[in-house]
Amino acid sequence: MKTAILHISDLHLTEFNPGNGRIPSRTISKQYYIEQFIHDTKEKLHDWDAELKKVVVTGDLANEGSRDDYEIVFKELTKLKEGFNLESQDFIIVPGNHDIHRGKNSSVHQDSDAVPKPEPNQFHDAKFQYFIKFYNDFFGNDFEPCKPSIIPFEFDDKKIAFVCLNSNYKESCMSKDHYGYLNLEDILKIESALLGEFKDYYKVAVVHHNPNLDSAEKSIKNWDEVKGSLNSMGIFSFLCGHVHTSENLEVKTTETNCFCSVGSFAKEDPEISNTSALLVYEKEESGVLFFKLERLRYICDGNGLYGKGAWDIDTTKYNKDIKIGKHGVKVKQCVPIISARRPTDILPETTGVEQAFLVEERNEQRIYSDEILSMVREKNAVLSGHFHWSDTSRSHGWIDTGSLLIEDRDIEIIGKAIFSVIKTKEVQFDGIVGLGMEGNILGALVAAATNKPYTYIPVPYRKAYNEYELYAKVNSKRILLLADVISTASTITNIISNTDYRFLSEAEELRVITLFFTGDEKRLKELYEKFENLRIYAICNEIKFGHCGKEPEECPIVKHKLEQIHEFYTKE
Ligand SMILES: [Zn+2]
Ligand SMILES: [Zn+2]
Ligand SMILES: [Zn+2]
């Protein structure tokens, strides 16, 4: 049976008509409305073989945010809960601007004798006084206006975290404050939880205002300020409310984010018809969950706007997949360079390895190789011993390349050497990536000289990569990677094979320039057979180190504890 999530919003429940042109909903209190909804929704779920597991309500539950309003809200949500055989804990609720009690907000602000007097919008507890009370009655726990809550949800073997954001930070009794706003300081309160405890969860934000609307009043005013932080916490998808109209209901998918608004569930407005949305789980693909969006619309049976009607599937263009991704919502295409075809059409099989290297006859490169060797001698940069970088990267020697990247003169020579390779090997590239800290210096050097897009991967040899590395990206088809030392090329293999790395997502060709290649050239031949659009060029190919056995126990030094082992990682 499939899993379904119900998304409703903007109920605007009240018995009080403010006479401000808005028509608050009383329809819902009529016996048939919610019963009809439950009945029709259940019928659709049955047709799709789906089971409703969660209900998301994205704000404006009340119309005036008053105590009386929430009595109705409580009653109607309880009907929904019982009608779908759910628990209170299956509801995910955030407040909207209509959940603020403006009268309370205004009087508390007026009565405040704080010096200097804060803006009215800063009286968060007063603003949400009755919402907080309702929240506690419904859930049995407190609503904190200035701290987002995280609600985990597991189904099948999928783990989702609903991240409930309060976008009413700047809303108040003053009309000048009528816009959506997310307080960055508040959002950062859950950063460690999202990157720690909920690291492996798919995250979806539940928020009243839709950040992706053109209208500043309806959208989130400081979106540019908070977007990066939300994305870096793994939040790329947003379920929103606040817009009641039939417009703006399209699912908007950008390069990395997905935004979905649902219209008003219960407002009596001649301009719109009420809607709800069902998200039916479909599949998981490359770190993205797909939910099929089915909107239900309330259509009256002809007895006027407020008459009896039925909920039916909206077959317009609005129905589209909602995507919830761990590292963005774009499904990464297979990176062409990982296709396993022999590189016969690029290089003759027998010369594949040699051609990738600087052939010795070319004087210029010979000179650079010698210059760098004398640099190594001068700095005593070659160290012997057992250097265990990771499970797959262990060698009996190490070049302290950092010591070669200190003096201007040395850096200049290395820079010239790199450009000599680019020139003689006719290396074409339109994006640059530095590998590791030293690779970052080399990469930045090339980027500064060529003015091409650049990023770097700080700790490339660890399997347990830093979160940052996954997001680093240059939108380039031909990427030049700069490294200081390559021995087994396990790092290169790792970053090519691991499609979680985004910087290769557009790549068709990968060229690597390394200061030193300390490994066995046979290994490269294997690598080229596997990755046809990869070439590695070494500036100095003369320092070679033995490689420790395939398993750590195979290294006799380790096995018999004969020598100091430099371990640069732990298994965890
Ligand atoms: Zn509303
Ligand atoms: Zn609203
Ligand atoms: Zn060893």
PDB file of N, CA and C and ligand atoms in Angstrom, residues 386 388 394-396 548 555 557-558 565, ligand 3:
ATOM      1  N   HIS A 386      55.472   4.601   7.185  1.00  0.00           N
ATOM      2  CA  HIS A 386      54.192   4.018   6.786  1.00  0.00           C
ATOM      3  C   HIS A 386      53.093   5.042   6.961  1.00  0.00           C
ATOM      4  N   HIS A 388      49.370   5.805   6.376  1.00  0.00           N
ATOM      5  CA  HIS A 388      48.071   5.188   6.093  1.00  0.00           C
ATOM      6  C   HIS A 388      47.009   6.282   6.061  1.00  0.00           C
ATOM      7  N   ARG A 394      47.434   3.722   1.209  1.00  0.00           N
ATOM      8  CA  ARG A 394      48.517   3.554   2.185  1.00  0.00           C
ATOM      9  C   ARG A 394      49.819   3.439   1.412  1.00  0.00           C
ATOM     10  N   SER A 395      50.820   4.187   1.821  1.00  0.00           N
ATOM     11  CA  SER A 395      52.078   4.083   1.091  1.00  0.00           C
ATOM     12  C   SER A 395      53.264   4.141   2.046  1.00  0.00           C
ATOM     13  N   HIS A 396      54.421   3.819   1.492  1.00  0.00           N
ATOM     14  CA  HIS A 396      55.637   3.781   2.306  1.00  0.00           C
ATOM     15  C   HIS A 396      56.428   5.070   2.194  1.00  0.00           C
ATOM     16  N   CYS A 548      51.432  -0.169   0.525  1.00  0.00           N
ATOM     17  CA  CYS A 548      51.125  -1.210   1.507  1.00  0.00           C
ATOM     18  C   CYS A 548      50.111  -2.187   0.929  1.00  0.00           C
ATOM     19  N   CYS A 555      50.319  -5.750   5.506  1.00  0.00           N
ATOM     20  CA  CYS A 555      51.555  -4.993   5.643  1.00  0.00           C
ATOM     21  C   CYS A 555      52.327  -5.585   6.821  1.00  0.00           C
ATOM     22  N   ILE A 557      54.850  -4.663   8.397  1.00  0.00           N
ATOM     23  CA  ILE A 557      55.231  -3.675   9.408  1.00  0.00           C
ATOM     24  C   ILE A 557      54.085  -3.480  10.402  1.00  0.00           C
ATOM     25  N   VAL A 558      52.874  -3.424   9.835  1.00  0.00           N
ATOM     26  CA  VAL A 558      51.701  -3.251  10.691  1.00  0.00           C
ATOM     27  C   VAL A 558      51.453  -4.522  11.488  1.00  0.00           C
ATOM     28  N   ILE A 565      53.507   3.725  12.644  1.00  0.00           N
ATOM     29  CA  ILE A 565      52.543   3.852  11.548  1.00  0.00           C
ATOM     30  C   ILE A 565      51.866   5.216  11.679  1.00  0.00           C
TER      31      ILE A 565
HETATM   32 ZN    ZN B   3      52.087   0.097   5.867  1.00  0.00          ZN
END
